[in-house]
């Protein structure tokens, strides 16, 4: 707790948020790595698979890149690798052939069963001990922070 207080006093809530987000991402990556150790997947590919499962309405590389704030070229490379490895299926848009919709294959859905279980445990641990009132306050603060980010 002293470390958190020091960061808040010295740098403010923004720095604490950035450091906390980095720690959360690092732990999430470590937990996912336990599942994919036998698979030829990197963390970016895992993140895309999880994203597609959770956000079915966002199914093009461009949309994923925009939503996740990652370069389109990085997403496209990972999508190509995932398709080649059989985790994704690419479906051309019926109205505009420039767009390709992404869908999880059976193989992709199979690895996601394990990944989603790990993710559920991870998220549960993140929220451990947080009261309903604290959750509402956090939601309010994070909405303001996200708006501030959008205004940058």
Coordinates of N, CA and C in Angstrom, one line a residue:
X1 N 0.8 -1.2 0.0 CA 0.0 0.0 0.0 C 0.8 1.3 0.0
X2 N 2.0 1.2 0.7 CA 2.9 2.4 0.7 C 3.3 2.7 -0.7
X3 N 3.6 1.7 -1.5 CA 4.1 2.0 -2.9 C 3.0 2.7 -3.7
X4 N 1.7 2.3 -3.5 CA 0.6 2.9 -4.2 C 0.5 4.4 -3.8
X5 N 0.5 4.6 -2.5 CA 0.4 6.0 -1.9 C 1.6 6.8 -2.5
X6 N 2.8 6.3 -2.5 CA 3.9 7.0 -3.0 C 3.7 7.4 -4.5
X7 N 3.2 6.5 -5.3 CA 3.0 6.7 -6.7 C 1.9 7.8 -6.9
X8 N 0.8 7.7 -6.1 CA -0.2 8.7 -6.2 C 0.3 10.1 -5.8
X9 N 1.0 10.1 -4.7 CA 1.5 11.4 -4.2 C 2.5 12.0 -5.1
X10 N 3.4 11.2 -5.7 CA 4.5 11.7 -6.6 C 4.0 12.0 -8.0
X11 N 3.2 11.1 -8.6 CA 2.9 11.2 -10.0 C 1.4 11.3 -10.3
X12 N 0.5 10.9 -9.4 CA -0.9 11.0 -9.6 C -1.6 9.8 -10.1
X13 N -2.9 9.9 -10.2 CA -3.7 8.7 -10.5 C -3.4 8.1 -11.9
X14 N -3.0 9.0 -12.9 CA -2.7 8.6 -14.2 C -1.6 7.6 -14.3
X15 N -0.5 7.9 -13.6 CA 0.7 7.0 -13.5 C 0.3 5.7 -12.8
X16 N -0.5 5.8 -11.8 CA -0.9 4.6 -11.1 C -1.7 3.7 -12.0
X17 N -2.6 4.3 -12.8 CA -3.4 3.6 -13.7 C -2.6 2.9 -14.8
X18 N -1.6 3.6 -15.3 CA -0.8 3.0 -16.4 C 0.0 1.9 -15.8
X19 N 0.6 2.0 -14.7 CA 1.4 0.9 -14.1 C 0.5 -0.2 -13.7
X20 N -0.6 0.0 -13.2 CA -1.5 -1.1 -12.8 C -2.0 -1.8 -14.1
X21 N -2.3 -1.1 -15.1 CA -2.7 -1.8 -16.4 C -1.6 -2.6 -16.9
X22 N -0.4 -2.2 -16.8 CA 0.8 -3.0 -17.3 C 0.9 -4.2 -16.5
X23 N 0.7 -4.1 -15.2 CA 0.8 -5.3 -14.3 C -0.3 -6.3 -14.6
X24 N -1.5 -5.8 -14.8 CA -2.6 -6.7 -15.1 C -2.4 -7.4 -16.4
X25 N -1.9 -6.7 -17.4 CA -1.7 -7.3 -18.7 C -0.6 -8.3 -18.6
X26 N 0.5 -8.1 -17.9 CA 1.6 -9.0 -17.7 C 1.1 -10.3 -17.0
X27 N 0.3 -10.2 -16.0 CA -0.3 -11.4 -15.3 C -1.3 -12.1 -16.2
X28 N -2.1 -11.4 -17.0 CA -3.0 -12.0 -17.9 C -2.2 -12.8 -19.0
X29 N -1.2 -12.2 -19.5 CA -0.3 -12.9 -20.5 C 0.3 -14.2 -19.9
X30 N 0.7 -14.1 -18.7 CA 1.3 -15.3 -18.0 C 0.3 -16.4 -17.9
X31 N -0.9 -16.1 -17.5 CA -1.9 -17.1 -17.3 C -2.3 -17.7 -18.7
X32 N -2.4 -16.9 -19.7 CA -2.7 -17.4 -21.0 C -1.6 -18.3 -21.5
X33 N -0.4 -18.0 -21.2 CA 0.8 -18.7 -21.7 C 0.7 -20.2 -21.2
X34 N 0.2 -20.4 -20.0 CA 0.1 -21.7 -19.5 C -0.8 -22.6 -20.4
X35 N -1.9 -22.0 -21.0 CA -2.8 -22.7 -21.8 C -2.2 -23.0 -23.2
X36 N -1.5 -22.0 -23.7 CA -1.1 -22.1 -25.1 C 0.4 -22.6 -25.3
X37 N 0.9 -23.1 -24.2 CA 2.3 -23.6 -24.3 C 2.6 -24.7 -25.3
X38 N 1.5 -25.4 -25.6 CA 1.6 -26.5 -26.7 C 1.2 -26.0 -28.0
X39 N 0.7 -24.8 -28.1 CA 0.1 -24.2 -29.4 C 1.1 -23.3 -30.0
X40 N 1.1 -23.1 -31.3 CA 2.0 -22.2 -32.0 C 1.4 -20.8 -32.0
X41 N 0.9 -20.3 -30.9 CA 0.3 -19.0 -30.8 C 1.1 -18.0 -30.0
X42 N 1.1 -16.7 -30.4 CA 1.7 -15.7 -29.6 C 0.5 -15.0 -28.8
X43 N 0.9 -14.1 -27.9 CA -0.1 -13.4 -27.1 C -1.1 -12.5 -28.0
X44 N -0.5 -11.9 -29.0 CA -1.4 -11.0 -29.8 C -2.5 -11.9 -30.5
X45 N -2.1 -13.1 -31.0 CA -3.0 -14.0 -31.6 C -4.1 -14.5 -30.6
X46 N -3.6 -14.8 -29.4 CA -4.6 -15.2 -28.3 C -5.6 -14.0 -28.0
X47 N -5.0 -12.8 -28.0 CA -5.9 -11.6 -27.7 C -6.9 -11.5 -28.8
X48 N -6.6 -11.7 -30.0 CA -7.5 -11.6 -31.2 C -8.6 -12.7 -31.0
X49 N -8.2 -13.9 -30.7 CA -9.2 -15.0 -30.6 C -10.2 -14.7 -29.4
X50 N -9.6 -14.2 -28.3 CA -10.5 -13.9 -27.2 C -11.4 -12.7 -27.6
X51 N -10.9 -11.7 -28.3 CA -11.6 -10.6 -28.7 C -12.8 -11.0 -29.6
X52 N -12.5 -11.8 -30.6 CA -13.6 -12.2 -31.5 C -14.7 -13.0 -30.8
X53 N -14.3 -13.8 -29.8 CA -15.3 -14.6 -29.0 C -16.2 -13.6 -28.2
X54 N -15.6 -12.6 -27.6 CA -16.3 -11.7 -26.8 C -17.1 -10.6 -27.5
X55 N -16.6 -10.3 -28.7 CA -17.2 -9.1 -29.5 C -17.6 -9.6 -30.9
X56 N -18.6 -10.4 -31.0 CA -18.9 -11.1 -32.2 C -19.4 -10.1 -33.3
X57 N -19.8 -8.9 -32.9 CA -20.3 -7.9 -33.8 C -19.1 -7.1 -34.5
X58 N -17.9 -7.3 -33.9 CA -16.7 -6.6 -34.4 C -15.9 -7.7 -35.1
X59 N -15.9 -7.9 -36.4 CA -15.3 -9.0 -37.0 C -14.5 -8.8 -38.2
X60 N -13.9 -7.6 -38.4 CA -13.0 -7.3 -39.4 C -11.6 -6.9 -38.8
X61 N -10.5 -7.1 -39.5 CA -9.2 -6.7 -39.0 C -9.2 -5.2 -38.6
X62 N -9.8 -4.4 -39.5 CA -9.8 -2.9 -39.3 C -10.5 -2.6 -38.0
X63 N -11.7 -3.2 -37.8 CA -12.4 -2.9 -36.6 C -11.7 -3.3 -35.4
X64 N -11.1 -4.5 -35.4 CA -10.4 -5.0 -34.3 C -9.2 -4.1 -34.0
X65 N -8.5 -3.6 -35.0 CA -7.4 -2.7 -34.8 C -7.8 -1.4 -34.1
X66 N -8.9 -0.9 -34.6 CA -9.5 0.3 -34.0 C -9.9 0.2 -32.6
X67 N -10.7 -0.9 -32.3 CA -11.2 -1.2 -31.0 C -10.1 -1.4 -30.0
X68 N -9.1 -2.2 -30.4 CA -8.0 -2.6 -29.5 C -6.8 -1.6 -29.5
X69 N -6.9 -0.5 -30.3 CA -5.8 0.5 -30.4 C -4.5 -0.2 -30.8
X70 N -4.5 -1.0 -31.8 CA -3.3 -1.7 -32.2 C -3.3 -1.5 -33.7
X71 N -2.1 -1.5 -34.3 CA -1.9 -1.2 -35.7 C -2.6 -2.2 -36.6
X72 N -3.2 -1.8 -37.7 CA -3.9 -2.7 -38.6 C -3.0 -3.8 -39.1
X73 N -1.7 -3.3 -39.4 CA -0.8 -4.3 -40.0 C -0.4 -5.4 -39.0
X74 N -0.4 -5.1 -37.7 CA -0.1 -6.1 -36.7 C -1.3 -7.1 -36.6
X75 N -2.5 -6.5 -36.6 CA -3.7 -7.4 -36.6 C -3.7 -8.3 -37.9
X76 N -3.5 -7.7 -39.0 CA -3.5 -8.4 -40.3 C -2.5 -9.6 -40.3
X77 N -1.3 -9.3 -39.8 CA -0.3 -10.4 -39.8 C -0.8 -11.5 -38.9
X78 N -1.3 -11.2 -37.7 CA -1.8 -12.2 -36.8 C -3.0 -13.0 -37.4
X79 N -3.9 -12.2 -38.0 CA -5.1 -12.9 -38.7 C -4.6 -13.8 -39.7
X80 N -3.6 -13.4 -40.5 CA -3.1 -14.3 -41.6 C -2.5 -15.6 -40.9
X81 N -1.7 -15.4 -39.8 CA -1.2 -16.6 -39.1 C -2.3 -17.5 -38.6
X82 N -3.3 -16.9 -37.9 CA -4.4 -17.6 -37.3 C -5.2 -18.4 -38.4
X83 N -5.3 -17.8 -39.5 CA -6.1 -18.4 -40.6 C -5.2 -19.6 -41.2
X84 N -4.0 -19.4 -41.4 CA -3.1 -20.4 -41.9 C -3.0 -21.6 -41.0
X85 N -3.1 -21.3 -39.7 CA -3.0 -22.4 -38.6 C -4.3 -23.1 -38.4
X86 N -5.4 -22.5 -39.0 CA -6.7 -23.1 -38.9 C -7.6 -22.7 -37.7
X87 N -7.2 -21.6 -37.0 CA -8.0 -21.1 -35.9 C -9.1 -20.1 -36.3
X88 N -8.9 -19.5 -37.5 CA -9.9 -18.5 -38.0 C -10.3 -18.9 -39.4
X89 N -11.5 -18.5 -39.8 CA -12.0 -18.6 -41.1 C -12.3 -17.2 -41.6
X90 N -11.8 -16.9 -42.8 CA -12.0 -15.6 -43.4 C -13.2 -15.7 -44.4
X91 N -14.2 -14.8 -44.3 CA -15.4 -14.8 -45.1 C -15.5 -13.4 -45.8
X92 N -15.4 -13.4 -47.2 CA -15.5 -12.2 -47.9 C -16.9 -11.5 -47.7
X93 N -16.9 -10.2 -47.6 CA -18.2 -9.5 -47.5 C -18.9 -9.6 -48.8
X94 N -20.2 -9.9 -48.7 CA -21.0 -10.1 -49.9 C -21.2 -8.8 -50.7
X95 N -21.2 -7.7 -50.0 CA -21.5 -6.4 -50.7 C -20.2 -5.7 -51.1
X96 N -19.2 -5.9 -50.4 CA -17.9 -5.2 -50.7 C -16.8 -6.1 -50.4
X97 N -16.2 -6.6 -51.5 CA -15.1 -7.6 -51.5 C -13.8 -7.1 -50.7
X98 N -13.7 -5.8 -50.5 CA -12.6 -5.3 -49.8 C -12.6 -5.7 -48.3
X99 N -13.8 -6.0 -47.8 CA -13.9 -6.4 -46.4 C -13.9 -7.9 -46.3
X100 N -13.3 -8.3 -45.2 CA -13.3 -9.8 -44.9 C -13.7 -9.9 -43.5
X101 N -14.7 -10.7 -43.3 CA -15.2 -11.0 -41.9 C -14.5 -12.2 -41.3
X102 N -14.2 -12.1 -40.1 CA -13.5 -13.2 -39.4 C -14.4 -14.0 -38.5
X103 N -14.2 -15.3 -38.6 CA -15.0 -16.2 -37.8 C -14.1 -17.3 -37.1
X104 N -14.4 -17.7 -35.9 CA -13.6 -18.7 -35.3 C -13.9 -20.0 -35.9
X105 N -12.9 -20.8 -36.2 CA -13.1 -22.2 -36.7 C -13.3 -23.1 -35.5
X106 N -13.6 -24.4 -35.7 CA -13.8 -25.3 -34.7 C -12.5 -25.4 -33.8
X107 N -11.3 -25.4 -34.5 CA -10.1 -25.4 -33.8 C -9.9 -24.2 -32.9
X108 N -10.3 -23.0 -33.4 CA -10.3 -21.8 -32.6 C -11.2 -21.8 -31.4
X109 N -12.4 -22.4 -31.6 CA -13.3 -22.5 -30.5 C -12.8 -23.5 -29.5
X110 N -12.1 -24.5 -29.9 CA -11.6 -25.5 -28.9 C -10.6 -24.9 -28.0
X111 N -9.6 -24.1 -28.5 CA -8.6 -23.5 -27.7 C -9.2 -22.4 -26.8
X112 N -10.3 -21.8 -27.3 CA -11.0 -20.8 -26.5 C -11.7 -21.3 -25.2
X113 N -12.0 -22.6 -25.3 CA -12.7 -23.2 -24.1 C -11.7 -23.1 -22.9
X114 N -10.5 -23.4 -23.1 CA -9.5 -23.4 -22.1 C -9.1 -21.9 -21.7
X115 N -8.9 -21.1 -22.8 CA -8.6 -19.7 -22.5 C -9.6 -19.0 -21.8
X116 N -10.9 -19.2 -22.1 CA -12.0 -18.5 -21.4 C -12.1 -18.9 -20.0
X117 N -11.8 -20.2 -19.7 CA -11.8 -20.6 -18.3 C -10.7 -19.9 -17.5
X118 N -9.5 -19.8 -18.1 CA -8.4 -19.1 -17.4 C -8.8 -17.7 -17.2
X119 N -9.4 -17.1 -18.3 CA -9.8 -15.7 -18.2 C -10.8 -15.4 -17.1
X120 N -11.8 -16.4 -17.0 CA -12.8 -16.2 -16.0 C -12.2 -16.2 -14.6
X121 N -11.3 -17.1 -14.3 CA -10.6 -17.2 -13.0 C -9.8 -15.9 -12.8
X122 N -9.1 -15.5 -13.8 CA -8.3 -14.3 -13.7 C -9.1 -13.1 -13.4
X123 N -10.2 -12.9 -14.1 CA -11.1 -11.7 -13.8 C -11.7 -11.8 -12.4
X124 N -12.1 -13.0 -12.0 CA -12.6 -13.2 -10.7 C -11.6 -12.8 -9.6
X125 N -10.3 -13.2 -9.8 CA -9.3 -12.8 -8.9 C -9.1 -11.3 -8.9
X126 N -9.2 -10.7 -10.0 CA -9.1 -9.2 -10.1 C -10.1 -8.5 -9.2
X127 N -11.3 -9.1 -9.3 CA -12.5 -8.4 -8.6 C -12.7 -8.9 -7.1
X128 N -11.8 -9.8 -6.7 CA -11.9 -10.3 -5.3 C -11.9 -9.2 -4.3
X129 N -12.9 -9.2 -3.4 CA -13.0 -8.3 -2.3 C -13.5 -6.9 -2.7
X130 N -13.9 -6.7 -3.9 CA -14.4 -5.4 -4.3 C -16.0 -5.4 -4.1
X131 N -16.4 -4.4 -3.3 CA -17.8 -4.3 -3.0 C -18.6 -3.7 -4.1
X132 N -19.9 -3.8 -4.1 CA -20.8 -3.2 -5.1 C -20.6 -1.7 -5.2
X133 N -20.4 -1.0 -4.0 CA -20.2 0.4 -4.0 C -18.9 0.8 -4.7
X134 N -17.8 0.0 -4.4 CA -16.5 0.3 -5.0 C -16.6 0.0 -6.5
X135 N -17.3 -1.0 -6.9 CA -17.5 -1.2 -8.3 C -18.1 -0.1 -9.0
X136 N -19.2 0.5 -8.5 CA -19.9 1.7 -9.0 C -18.9 2.9 -9.1
X137 N -18.2 3.1 -8.1 CA -17.3 4.2 -8.0 C -16.2 4.0 -9.1
X138 N -15.7 2.8 -9.2 CA -14.6 2.5 -10.2 C -15.2 2.7 -11.6
X139 N -16.4 2.3 -11.9 CA -17.0 2.5 -13.2 C -17.1 4.0 -13.5
X140 N -17.5 4.7 -12.5 CA -17.6 6.2 -12.7 C -16.3 6.8 -13.1
X141 N -15.3 6.4 -12.3 CA -13.9 7.0 -12.5 C -13.4 6.5 -13.9
X142 N -13.5 5.3 -14.2 CA -13.0 4.8 -15.4 C -13.7 5.4 -16.6
X143 N -15.0 5.7 -16.5 CA -15.7 6.4 -17.6 C -15.1 7.7 -17.8
X144 N -14.8 8.4 -16.8 CA -14.2 9.8 -16.9 C -12.8 9.7 -17.5
X145 N -12.0 8.7 -17.1 CA -10.7 8.6 -17.6 C -10.7 8.2 -19.1
X146 N -11.6 7.3 -19.5 CA -11.7 7.0 -20.9 C -12.1 8.2 -21.7
X147 N -13.0 9.0 -21.2 CA -13.4 10.2 -21.9 C -12.2 11.2 -22.0
X148 N -11.5 11.3 -21.0 CA -10.3 12.1 -21.0 C -9.3 11.6 -22.1
X149 N -9.1 10.3 -22.2 CA -8.2 9.7 -23.2 C -8.8 10.1 -24.6
X150 N -10.1 10.0 -24.8 CA -10.6 10.3 -26.1 C -10.4 11.8 -26.5
X151 N -10.3 12.6 -25.5 CA -10.2 14.0 -25.7 C -8.7 14.4 -26.0
X152 N -7.8 13.5 -25.8 CA -6.4 13.8 -26.0 C -6.1 14.1 -27.5

